mmCIF file of C-alpha atoms and ligand atoms in Angstrom:
data_model
loop_
_atom_site.group_PDB
_atom_site.id
_atom_site.type_symbol
_atom_site.label_atom_id
_atom_site.label_comp_id
_atom_site.label_asym_id
_atom_site.label_seq_id
_atom_site.Cartn_x
_atom_site.Cartn_y
_atom_site.Cartn_z
ATOM 1 C CA MET A 1 -0.297 10.167 -1.171
ATOM 2 C CA SER A 2 -2.557 7.225 -0.337
ATOM 3 C CA ARG A 3 -1.140 4.153 1.340
ATOM 4 C CA ILE A 4 -2.995 0.865 1.177
ATOM 5 C CA VAL A 5 -1.773 -2.352 2.695
ATOM 6 C CA ILE A 6 -3.140 -5.560 1.198
ATOM 7 C CA SER A 7 -1.950 -9.095 1.411
ATOM 8 C CA ILE A 8 -0.845 -11.314 -1.461
ATOM 9 C CA ASP A 9 0.221 -14.824 -0.443
ATOM 10 C CA ARG A 10 1.416 -13.692 2.963
ATOM 11 C CA ILE A 11 3.564 -11.000 1.379
ATOM 12 C CA THR A 12 2.654 -7.537 2.605
ATOM 13 C CA GLN A 13 2.139 -5.361 -0.377
ATOM 14 C CA THR A 14 2.161 -1.617 0.016
ATOM 15 C CA ARG A 15 0.794 0.546 -2.756
ATOM 16 C CA TYR A 16 1.169 4.276 -2.613
ATOM 17 C CA GLY A 17 1.328 7.309 -4.791
ATOM 18 C CA VAL A 18 -1.643 6.131 -6.813
ATOM 19 C CA LYS A 19 -3.319 9.200 -8.221
ATOM 20 C CA ASN A 20 -6.573 9.288 -10.124
ATOM 21 C CA LYS A 21 -5.166 10.383 -13.422
ATOM 22 C CA SER A 22 -7.390 10.619 -16.422
ATOM 23 C CA LYS A 23 -6.163 7.821 -18.655
ATOM 24 C CA ASN A 24 -5.574 9.935 -21.669
ATOM 25 C CA ARG A 25 -4.174 13.034 -20.012
ATOM 26 C CA MET A 26 -1.339 14.160 -22.246
ATOM 27 C CA LYS A 27 -0.104 10.584 -22.310
ATOM 28 C CA LYS A 28 1.507 11.074 -25.671
ATOM 29 C CA ASP A 29 3.614 14.045 -24.513
ATOM 30 C CA ARG A 30 4.914 12.346 -21.423
ATOM 31 C CA ILE A 31 7.867 10.076 -20.776
ATOM 32 C CA ILE A 32 6.341 7.217 -18.792
ATOM 33 C CA ILE A 33 8.819 4.810 -17.234
ATOM 34 C CA LEU A 34 8.192 1.465 -15.566
ATOM 35 C CA GLY A 35 10.755 0.983 -12.788
ATOM 36 C CA ILE A 36 11.707 -2.352 -11.228
ATOM 37 C CA GLU A 37 13.560 -2.886 -7.932
ATOM 38 C CA THR A 38 14.711 -6.196 -6.416
ATOM 39 C CA SER A 39 18.121 -5.385 -4.909
ATOM 40 C CA CYS A 40 17.384 -6.683 -1.404
ATOM 41 C CA ASP A 41 14.170 -7.789 0.294
ATOM 42 C CA GLU A 42 11.509 -5.694 -1.437
ATOM 43 C CA THR A 43 9.999 -6.638 -4.789
ATOM 44 C CA ALA A 44 8.874 -3.326 -6.245
ATOM 45 C CA ALA A 45 7.512 -1.848 -9.452
ATOM 46 C CA ALA A 46 6.325 1.672 -10.194
ATOM 47 C CA VAL A 47 5.185 3.814 -13.073
ATOM 48 C CA VAL A 48 6.442 7.409 -13.063
ATOM 49 C CA ALA A 49 5.718 10.114 -15.633
ATOM 50 C CA ASP A 50 8.365 12.719 -16.454
ATOM 51 C CA GLY A 51 10.546 11.714 -13.545
ATOM 52 C CA ARG A 52 8.351 13.095 -10.782
ATOM 53 C CA ASP A 53 4.692 12.194 -11.229
ATOM 54 C CA ILE A 54 4.176 8.827 -9.500
ATOM 55 C CA LEU A 55 1.267 7.123 -11.265
ATOM 56 C CA SER A 56 1.655 3.916 -9.258
ATOM 57 C CA SER A 57 4.071 2.311 -6.822
ATOM 58 C CA VAL A 58 3.793 -1.238 -5.523
ATOM 59 C CA VAL A 59 6.139 -2.709 -2.914
ATOM 60 C CA ALA A 60 5.939 -6.346 -1.790
ATOM 61 C CA SER A 61 7.976 -6.590 1.401
ATOM 62 C CA GLN A 62 9.544 -9.868 2.491
ATOM 63 C CA ALA A 63 10.512 -8.611 5.956
ATOM 64 C CA HIS A 64 8.421 -11.283 7.695
ATOM 65 C CA LEU A 65 10.274 -14.036 5.776
ATOM 66 C CA HIS A 66 13.654 -12.806 7.014
ATOM 67 C CA SER A 67 12.727 -11.723 10.536
ATOM 68 C CA ARG A 68 13.297 -15.161 12.045
ATOM 69 C CA TYR A 69 16.908 -15.081 10.788
ATOM 70 C CA GLY A 70 17.515 -11.534 12.066
ATOM 71 C CA GLY A 71 18.607 -10.397 8.589
ATOM 72 C CA VAL A 72 18.113 -10.943 4.870
ATOM 73 C CA VAL A 73 18.831 -14.478 3.568
ATOM 74 C CA PRO A 74 19.780 -14.059 -0.129
ATOM 75 C CA GLU A 75 18.290 -17.397 -1.307
ATOM 76 C CA VAL A 76 14.992 -16.701 0.467
ATOM 77 C CA ALA A 77 14.921 -13.195 -0.998
ATOM 78 C CA SER A 78 15.611 -14.409 -4.515
ATOM 79 C CA ARG A 79 12.885 -17.065 -4.383
ATOM 80 C CA ALA A 80 10.349 -14.541 -3.086
ATOM 81 C CA HIS A 81 11.311 -12.073 -5.843
ATOM 82 C CA VAL A 82 10.690 -14.782 -8.464
ATOM 83 C CA GLU A 83 7.241 -15.442 -6.995
ATOM 84 C CA HIS A 84 6.228 -11.820 -6.783
ATOM 85 C CA ILE A 85 7.862 -9.952 -9.619
ATOM 86 C CA LEU A 86 5.101 -10.529 -12.192
ATOM 87 C CA PRO A 87 2.114 -9.819 -9.908
ATOM 88 C CA VAL A 88 3.856 -6.681 -8.651
ATOM 89 C CA VAL A 89 4.684 -5.395 -12.171
ATOM 90 C CA SER A 90 1.132 -6.152 -13.403
ATOM 91 C CA GLN A 91 -0.312 -4.359 -10.381
ATOM 92 C CA ALA A 92 1.855 -1.287 -10.998
ATOM 93 C CA VAL A 93 0.798 -1.033 -14.658
ATOM 94 C CA GLU A 94 -2.855 -1.615 -13.729
ATOM 95 C CA ASP A 95 -2.773 0.934 -10.881
ATOM 96 C CA ALA A 96 -1.368 3.505 -13.319
ATOM 97 C CA ARG A 97 -4.356 2.739 -15.590
ATOM 98 C CA LEU A 98 -2.047 2.178 -18.504
ATOM 99 C CA THR A 99 -1.111 -0.597 -20.877
ATOM 100 C CA SER A 100 2.339 -1.599 -22.068
ATOM 101 C CA ASP A 101 1.769 0.599 -25.162
ATOM 102 C CA ASP A 102 1.876 3.682 -22.944
ATOM 103 C CA ILE A 103 5.225 2.816 -21.384
ATOM 104 C CA SER A 104 8.223 4.696 -22.858
ATOM 105 C CA ALA A 105 10.982 2.586 -21.254
ATOM 106 C CA VAL A 106 11.687 -0.109 -18.679
ATOM 107 C CA ALA A 107 14.197 0.749 -15.938
ATOM 108 C CA VAL A 108 15.807 -1.532 -13.401
ATOM 109 C CA ALA A 109 18.182 -1.175 -10.469
ATOM 110 C CA ASN A 110 21.034 -3.485 -11.542
ATOM 111 C CA GLN A 111 23.524 -2.479 -8.807
ATOM 112 C CA PRO A 112 24.469 -2.670 -5.981
ATOM 113 C CA GLY A 113 22.704 -5.393 -3.998
ATOM 114 C CA LEU A 114 22.447 -9.135 -3.555
ATOM 115 C CA SER A 115 23.409 -10.701 -6.889
ATOM 116 C CA ILE A 116 20.733 -13.385 -6.910
ATOM 117 C CA ALA A 117 18.097 -10.838 -5.906
ATOM 118 C CA LEU A 118 19.167 -8.247 -8.498
ATOM 119 C CA MET A 119 19.180 -11.018 -11.095
ATOM 120 C CA VAL A 120 15.388 -11.405 -10.827
ATOM 121 C CA GLY A 121 14.668 -7.729 -11.504
ATOM 122 C CA VAL A 122 17.246 -7.489 -14.274
ATOM 123 C CA THR A 123 15.863 -10.594 -16.008
ATOM 124 C CA ALA A 124 12.284 -9.317 -15.713
ATOM 125 C CA ALA A 125 13.229 -5.868 -17.034
ATOM 126 C CA LYS A 126 15.210 -7.266 -19.967
ATOM 127 C CA THR A 127 12.362 -9.622 -20.858
ATOM 128 C CA LEU A 128 9.737 -6.860 -20.737
ATOM 129 C CA ALA A 129 11.911 -4.421 -22.687
ATOM 130 C CA TRP A 130 12.458 -7.055 -25.359
ATOM 131 C CA ALA A 131 8.830 -8.254 -25.497
ATOM 132 C CA TRP A 132 7.415 -4.706 -25.571
ATOM 133 C CA SER A 133 10.186 -3.312 -27.805
ATOM 134 C CA LYS A 134 11.051 -0.594 -25.297
ATOM 135 C CA PRO A 135 14.420 0.873 -24.344
ATOM 136 C CA LEU A 136 16.062 -0.590 -21.235
ATOM 137 C CA ILE A 137 17.626 1.700 -18.613
ATOM 138 C CA ALA A 138 20.034 0.570 -15.890
ATOM 139 C CA VAL A 139 19.947 2.468 -12.623
ATOM 140 C CA ASN A 140 22.244 2.597 -9.601
ATOM 141 C CA HIS A 141 20.114 1.779 -6.556
ATOM 142 C CA VAL A 142 22.026 4.013 -4.116
ATOM 143 C CA HIS A 143 21.884 7.016 -6.457
ATOM 144 C CA ALA A 144 18.168 6.353 -6.964
ATOM 145 C CA HIS A 145 17.627 6.845 -3.206
ATOM 146 C CA LEU A 146 18.292 10.550 -3.789
ATOM 147 C CA GLN A 147 15.390 10.950 -6.224
ATOM 148 C CA PRO A 148 12.507 11.149 -3.710
ATOM 149 C CA ALA A 149 14.233 14.117 -2.019
ATOM 150 C CA LEU A 150 14.824 15.767 -5.411
ATOM 151 C CA MET A 151 11.141 15.208 -6.257
ATOM 152 C CA ASN A 152 10.339 17.549 -3.355
ATOM 153 C CA CYS A 153 12.232 20.526 -4.777
ATOM 154 C CA GLU A 154 11.397 22.472 -7.906
ATOM 155 C CA VAL A 155 14.760 24.167 -8.146
ATOM 156 C CA ILE A 156 17.892 23.054 -6.361
ATOM 157 C CA ASP A 157 20.333 25.662 -5.116
ATOM 158 C CA LEU A 158 23.788 24.214 -5.862
ATOM 159 C CA PRO A 159 26.267 23.256 -4.547
ATOM 160 C CA ALA A 160 24.356 20.578 -2.661
ATOM 161 C CA VAL A 161 25.332 17.732 -0.395
ATOM 162 C CA ALA A 162 23.343 14.481 -0.293
ATOM 163 C CA LEU A 163 23.374 12.032 2.588
ATOM 164 C CA ILE A 164 22.116 8.578 1.613
ATOM 165 C CA VAL A 165 21.683 6.304 4.632
ATOM 166 C CA SER A 166 20.385 2.804 3.986
ATOM 167 C CA GLY A 167 20.841 -0.763 5.174
ATOM 168 C CA GLY A 168 23.806 -1.332 2.864
ATOM 169 C CA HIS A 169 25.282 2.145 2.395
ATOM 170 C CA THR A 170 26.094 5.356 4.224
ATOM 171 C CA ASN A 171 27.269 7.742 1.529
ATOM 172 C CA LEU A 172 27.885 11.476 1.306
ATOM 173 C CA TYR A 173 27.819 13.006 -2.171
ATOM 174 C CA GLU A 174 28.287 16.337 -3.777
ATOM 175 C CA VAL A 175 25.312 16.702 -6.126
ATOM 176 C CA CYS A 176 26.414 18.069 -9.492
ATOM 177 C CA SER A 177 23.107 17.182 -11.219
ATOM 178 C CA SER A 178 20.424 14.530 -10.744
ATOM 179 C CA VAL A 179 22.569 12.002 -12.595
ATOM 180 C CA GLN A 180 26.001 13.253 -11.547
ATOM 181 C CA LEU A 181 27.008 12.564 -7.989
ATOM 182 C CA GLN A 182 30.535 12.896 -6.643
ATOM 183 C CA LEU A 183 31.210 10.504 -3.770
ATOM 184 C CA LEU A 184 32.688 12.400 -0.796
ATOM 185 C CA GLY A 185 32.592 9.735 1.891
ATOM 186 C CA THR A 186 31.340 6.243 2.588
ATOM 187 C CA THR A 187 31.289 3.673 5.351
ATOM 188 C CA ILE A 188 34.451 1.724 6.017
ATOM 189 C CA ASP A 189 32.527 -1.024 7.829
ATOM 190 C CA ASP A 190 28.853 -1.270 8.816
ATOM 191 C CA ALA A 191 26.306 1.008 7.164
ATOM 192 C CA ALA A 192 24.067 3.032 9.496
ATOM 193 C CA GLY A 193 21.001 0.879 8.745
ATOM 194 C CA GLU A 194 23.026 -2.275 9.284
ATOM 195 C CA ALA A 195 24.069 -0.926 12.711
ATOM 196 C CA PHE A 196 20.385 -0.263 13.547
ATOM 197 C CA ASP A 197 19.529 -3.839 12.492
ATOM 198 C CA LYS A 198 22.410 -5.411 14.462
ATOM 199 C CA VAL A 199 21.748 -3.397 17.613
ATOM 200 C CA ALA A 200 18.040 -4.287 17.351
ATOM 201 C CA SER A 201 19.105 -7.923 17.174
ATOM 202 C CA ILE A 202 21.313 -7.529 20.301
ATOM 203 C CA LEU A 203 18.318 -5.947 22.079
ATOM 204 C CA ASN A 204 15.909 -8.662 20.784
ATOM 205 C CA LEU A 205 13.763 -6.066 19.035
ATOM 206 C CA GLY A 206 13.272 -7.988 15.774
ATOM 207 C CA TYR A 207 13.967 -7.252 12.104
ATOM 208 C CA PRO A 208 14.033 -4.755 10.440
ATOM 209 C CA GLY A 209 15.698 -3.064 13.378
ATOM 210 C CA GLY A 210 15.491 0.612 12.408
ATOM 211 C CA PRO A 211 11.762 1.136 12.969
ATOM 212 C CA ALA A 212 11.870 -1.013 16.155
ATOM 213 C CA ILE A 213 14.757 0.997 17.634
ATOM 214 C CA GLU A 214 13.084 4.272 16.706
ATOM 215 C CA LYS A 215 9.831 3.179 18.376
ATOM 216 C CA ILE A 216 11.296 2.146 21.726
ATOM 217 C CA ALA A 217 13.840 5.007 21.693
ATOM 218 C CA ARG A 218 10.913 7.424 22.077
ATOM 219 C CA GLU A 219 10.514 6.107 25.646
ATOM 220 C CA GLY A 220 14.249 6.328 26.410
ATOM 221 C CA ASN A 221 16.782 8.928 27.480
ATOM 222 C CA PRO A 222 19.288 9.681 24.673
ATOM 223 C CA ASN A 223 21.797 10.873 27.291
ATOM 224 C CA ALA A 224 21.523 7.784 29.503
ATOM 225 C CA ILE A 225 24.630 6.056 28.115
ATOM 226 C CA SER A 226 27.565 7.779 26.498
ATOM 227 C CA PHE A 227 28.207 5.551 23.481
ATOM 228 C CA PRO A 228 31.226 6.444 21.300
ATOM 229 C CA ARG A 229 30.921 8.758 18.282
ATOM 230 C CA SER A 230 33.506 7.586 15.773
ATOM 231 C CA LEU A 231 34.476 10.672 13.765
ATOM 232 C CA MET A 232 37.867 9.396 12.506
ATOM 233 C CA GLU A 233 40.459 11.940 11.299
ATOM 234 C CA LYS A 234 39.611 15.616 11.511
ATOM 235 C CA ASN A 235 38.693 16.003 7.849
ATOM 236 C CA SER A 236 37.410 12.527 7.148
ATOM 237 C CA LEU A 237 34.004 12.227 5.511
ATOM 238 C CA ASP A 238 33.949 8.441 5.892
ATOM 239 C CA PHE A 239 31.810 6.617 8.429
ATOM 240 C CA SER A 240 32.434 3.774 10.853
ATOM 241 C CA PHE A 241 29.577 2.328 12.898
ATOM 242 C CA SER A 242 30.942 -1.082 13.877
ATOM 243 C CA GLY A 243 32.630 0.316 17.026
ATOM 244 C CA LEU A 244 29.332 1.776 18.177
ATOM 245 C CA LYS A 245 27.570 -1.540 17.569
ATOM 246 C CA THR A 246 30.286 -3.357 19.546
ATOM 247 C CA ALA A 247 29.972 -0.801 22.364
ATOM 248 C CA VAL A 248 26.283 -1.699 22.657
ATOM 249 C CA LEU A 249 27.234 -5.390 22.745
ATOM 250 C CA TYR A 250 29.859 -4.707 25.461
ATOM 251 C CA TYR A 251 27.253 -2.791 27.411
ATOM 252 C CA CYS A 252 24.885 -5.785 27.252
ATOM 253 C CA GLN A 253 27.501 -8.496 27.878
ATOM 254 C CA GLY A 254 29.874 -6.744 30.261
ATOM 255 C CA GLN A 255 33.201 -5.150 29.411
ATOM 256 C CA ASP A 256 35.046 -8.477 29.089
ATOM 257 C CA MET A 257 32.323 -9.776 26.717
ATOM 258 C CA LYS A 258 32.348 -12.933 28.804
ATOM 259 C CA GLY A 259 28.947 -12.412 30.323
ATOM 260 C CA GLN A 260 25.723 -13.399 28.625
ATOM 261 C CA ASN A 261 23.756 -10.837 26.704
ATOM 262 C CA ARG A 262 21.593 -9.375 29.468
ATOM 263 C CA ALA A 263 19.176 -7.671 27.097
ATOM 264 C CA HIS A 264 16.389 -10.170 27.713
ATOM 265 C CA LEU A 265 16.733 -9.573 31.484
ATOM 266 C CA MET A 266 16.603 -5.788 31.205
ATOM 267 C CA SER A 267 13.586 -3.648 32.027
ATOM 268 C CA ARG A 268 11.803 -1.968 29.124
ATOM 269 C CA GLN A 269 13.179 1.359 30.379
ATOM 270 C CA GLU A 270 16.745 0.062 30.284
ATOM 271 C CA VAL A 271 16.315 -1.200 26.695
ATOM 272 C CA ALA A 272 14.678 2.098 25.711
ATOM 273 C CA ASP A 273 17.627 4.032 27.182
ATOM 274 C CA ILE A 274 20.131 1.915 25.216
ATOM 275 C CA ALA A 275 18.116 2.340 21.999
ATOM 276 C CA ALA A 276 17.770 6.106 22.484
ATOM 277 C CA SER A 277 21.474 6.526 23.353
ATOM 278 C CA PHE A 278 22.542 4.413 20.352
ATOM 279 C CA GLN A 279 20.242 6.345 17.999
ATOM 280 C CA ALA A 280 21.555 9.679 19.330
ATOM 281 C CA ALA A 281 25.148 8.551 18.680
ATOM 282 C CA VAL A 282 24.337 7.566 15.062
ATOM 283 C CA ILE A 283 22.570 10.874 14.437
ATOM 284 C CA ASP A 284 25.416 12.918 15.960
ATOM 285 C CA VAL A 285 27.906 11.221 13.629
ATOM 286 C CA LEU A 286 25.684 11.641 10.549
ATOM 287 C CA ILE A 287 25.197 15.332 11.294
ATOM 288 C CA GLU A 288 28.861 16.030 12.041
ATOM 289 C CA LYS A 289 29.974 14.328 8.799
ATOM 290 C CA THR A 290 27.306 16.191 6.838
ATOM 291 C CA ARG A 291 28.542 19.440 8.430
ATOM 292 C CA ARG A 292 32.072 18.654 7.245
ATOM 293 C CA ALA A 293 30.803 17.877 3.732
ATOM 294 C CA ILE A 294 28.825 21.134 3.639
ATOM 295 C CA GLU A 295 31.967 23.036 4.590
ATOM 296 C CA ARG A 296 34.087 21.116 2.057
ATOM 297 C CA VAL A 297 31.871 21.978 -0.938
ATOM 298 C CA GLY A 298 30.334 25.230 0.322
ATOM 299 C CA ALA A 299 26.883 23.651 0.069
ATOM 300 C CA ARG A 300 23.681 25.704 0.105
ATOM 301 C CA THR A 301 21.353 22.701 0.009
ATOM 302 C CA VAL A 302 21.234 19.388 1.880
ATOM 303 C CA LEU A 303 19.337 16.337 0.645
ATOM 304 C CA LEU A 304 18.529 13.235 2.715
ATOM 305 C CA GLY A 305 17.396 9.806 1.479
ATOM 306 C CA GLY A 306 17.580 6.034 2.079
ATOM 307 C CA GLY A 307 15.820 3.745 4.548
ATOM 308 C CA VAL A 308 17.307 5.344 7.686
ATOM 309 C CA ALA A 309 15.983 8.723 6.474
ATOM 310 C CA ALA A 310 12.545 7.441 7.580
ATOM 311 C CA ASN A 311 13.809 7.965 11.150
ATOM 312 C CA ASN A 312 11.982 10.966 12.639
ATOM 313 C CA ALA A 313 14.746 11.870 15.061
ATOM 314 C CA LEU A 314 17.264 12.059 12.185
ATOM 315 C CA ARG A 315 14.902 14.023 9.923
ATOM 316 C CA THR A 316 14.126 16.521 12.673
ATOM 317 C CA ALA A 317 17.755 16.920 13.776
ATOM 318 C CA LEU A 318 19.130 17.442 10.257
ATOM 319 C CA GLU A 319 16.306 19.810 9.369
ATOM 320 C CA ALA A 320 16.964 21.914 12.497
ATOM 321 C CA PHE A 321 20.699 21.871 11.756
ATOM 322 C CA CYS A 322 20.073 23.183 8.213
ATOM 323 C CA ARG A 323 17.509 25.750 9.334
ATOM 324 C CA ASN A 324 19.956 27.198 11.882
ATOM 325 C CA ARG A 325 22.542 27.658 9.132
ATOM 326 C CA GLY A 326 20.161 29.017 6.489
ATOM 327 C CA LEU A 327 20.573 25.960 4.261
ATOM 328 C CA ALA A 328 17.781 24.518 2.137
ATOM 329 C CA PHE A 329 16.848 21.000 3.257
ATOM 330 C CA PHE A 330 14.928 18.369 1.290
ATOM 331 C CA VAL A 331 14.146 14.876 2.491
ATOM 332 C CA ALA A 332 12.390 11.942 0.840
ATOM 333 C CA SER A 333 8.762 11.473 1.895
ATOM 334 C CA LYS A 334 8.656 8.616 4.410
ATOM 335 C CA PRO A 335 7.141 5.882 2.189
ATOM 336 C CA LEU A 336 9.809 6.634 -0.420
ATOM 337 C CA CYS A 337 12.762 6.396 2.002
ATOM 338 C CA THR A 338 12.875 2.605 2.075
ATOM 339 C CA ASP A 339 13.327 0.589 -1.114
ATOM 340 C CA ASN A 340 10.792 1.263 -3.850
ATOM 341 C CA ALA A 341 10.725 1.383 -7.625
ATOM 342 C CA ALA A 342 9.425 4.953 -8.014
ATOM 343 C CA MET A 343 12.944 6.174 -7.248
ATOM 344 C CA VAL A 344 14.296 3.846 -9.955
ATOM 345 C CA ALA A 345 11.845 5.136 -12.568
ATOM 346 C CA ALA A 346 12.558 8.733 -11.487
ATOM 347 C CA LEU A 347 16.324 8.418 -11.968
ATOM 348 C CA ALA A 348 15.743 6.695 -15.318
ATOM 349 C CA TYR A 349 14.004 9.819 -16.664
ATOM 350 C CA PRO A 350 17.102 12.039 -17.109
ATOM 351 C CA LYS A 351 18.912 8.977 -18.474
ATOM 352 C CA TYR A 352 16.108 8.477 -21.006
ATOM 353 C CA LYS A 353 16.386 12.110 -22.074
ATOM 354 C CA ALA A 354 20.149 11.757 -22.423
ATOM 355 C CA GLY A 355 19.759 8.526 -24.449
ATOM 356 C CA LEU A 356 21.657 6.489 -21.856
ATOM 357 C CA PHE A 357 20.204 3.068 -22.616
ATOM 358 C CA ALA A 358 21.407 -0.405 -21.686
ATOM 359 C CA ASP A 359 21.234 -3.428 -23.956
ATOM 360 C CA LEU A 360 20.095 -6.986 -23.331
ATOM 361 C CA THR A 361 23.550 -8.010 -22.109
ATOM 362 C CA LEU A 362 22.881 -6.023 -18.905
ATOM 363 C CA GLU A 363 24.045 -7.928 -15.814
ATOM 364 C CA PRO A 364 23.476 -7.398 -12.095
ATOM 365 C CA LYS A 365 26.463 -6.135 -10.107
ATOM 366 C CA ALA A 366 26.741 -6.792 -6.396
ATOM 367 C CA SER A 367 28.962 -3.797 -5.688
ATOM 368 C CA LEU A 368 29.006 -0.277 -7.057
ATOM 369 C CA ASP A 369 30.918 0.586 -10.226
HETATM 370 O O1 KG4 B 401 17.125 1.860 1.817
HETATM 371 P P1 KG4 B 401 16.670 0.602 2.452
HETATM 372 O O2 KG4 B 401 15.214 0.261 2.393
HETATM 373 O O3 KG4 B 401 17.433 -0.648 1.899
HETATM 374 C C1 KG4 B 401 18.750 -0.615 1.492
HETATM 375 O O4 KG4 B 401 19.038 -0.082 0.400
HETATM 376 O O5 KG4 B 401 19.576 -1.101 2.301
HETATM 377 O O6 KG4 B 401 17.139 0.693 3.977
HETATM 378 C C2 KG4 B 401 16.827 -0.306 4.886
HETATM 379 C C3 KG4 B 401 17.434 0.089 6.212
HETATM 380 C C4 KG4 B 401 17.324 -1.027 7.242
HETATM 381 O O7 KG4 B 401 18.592 -1.213 7.839
HETATM 382 C C5 KG4 B 401 16.324 -0.479 8.233
HETATM 383 O O8 KG4 B 401 16.541 -0.921 9.557
HETATM 384 C C6 KG4 B 401 16.549 1.013 8.112
HETATM 385 O O9 KG4 B 401 16.749 1.220 6.742
HETATM 386 N N1 KG4 B 401 15.385 1.779 8.560
HETATM 387 C C7 KG4 B 401 15.424 2.637 9.612
HETATM 388 C C8 KG4 B 401 14.107 3.102 9.768
HETATM 389 N N2 KG4 B 401 13.323 2.543 8.794
HETATM 390 C C9 KG4 B 401 14.136 1.737 8.064
HETATM 391 N N3 KG4 B 401 16.431 2.995 10.419
HETATM 392 C C10 KG4 B 401 16.148 3.863 11.419
HETATM 393 N N4 KG4 B 401 14.901 4.340 11.644
HETATM 394 C C11 KG4 B 401 13.864 4.009 10.853
HETATM 395 N N5 KG4 B 401 12.645 4.486 11.091
HETATM 396 ZN ZN1 ZN B 402 17.920 0.855 -0.703
#
């Protein structure tokens, strides 16, 4: 998988998964779907054949626009999506060496996410579907995060448990099929990625926080500080990370929270120890809840996806956990962990085959159905 970073109007655009396909290779026999993703701060488009062959994938990240605010500003995100949606879609079609005639359907993530961000992708997808006379397919963004892990397995040994950890969601599912997921547990407050971002902000590490925490945590001792692991009731599969985030804040401001945040006065080693200890606490909770879910459904396979799945420490820990128990483990390739449109086009494929099409009244939805 090649990864090229180019710059368009100060937006970092990442293109990956571009394969040198012969233009006419069995095009007629294939279901080729254009996917569009604008749920948060990435404008993305991708062309995927038969649900697993990524012909192109273009992601225009806005991270630098939001970094000064320490998080995503919906109005800024929406405006950037409007500016970039057409260049990104054109680039994806061009990279795939196709024309609109070759596209079987247009898919879009219409939920969940920031309404005014989703609106841009939904409007673009509806317009293209109408102008090109193609079917329109609506995709759930969180469910789509599972697709890159599924792309890595030919056959899946069911029952399976999927852990999707992103900036907005921390969800455990029982996987019944690629389009049928049964929610087992979810976060009752902050999502894991959100906790990474907030703790990075407390430690002045910048936005997005996950990669910054992971980087400095490599220099730290994960056992330096004993941060709490909120596991809730014995059988609960839900998550809560806000207490952990607050514990980091207490640690930096003093137990009465009356002191100033000392993070900017700390040595690099001290910050690294906090980051490593925080990361270890998140991973312990994710693994313990996954263990409970595995037991609940008698799972033989574990799947991992979402932005936080790019974290090496998490990938390694969950893989080792599964290996020790003889469970199959599949994780999204790193570039496909964070938001992209290949996962949207991939999930649209089984929907296309099942004839599950949307019409032009499709609306964005901020929260999950
Ligand atoms: O899936 P995603 O791109 O967007 C949402 O659907 O929310 O996930 C973004 C989240 C952010 O909170 C980001 O800090 C986190 O994923 N993230 C990471 C890493 N890379 C991204 N968290 C921990 N370690 C990483 N390497
Ligand atoms: Zn996402």
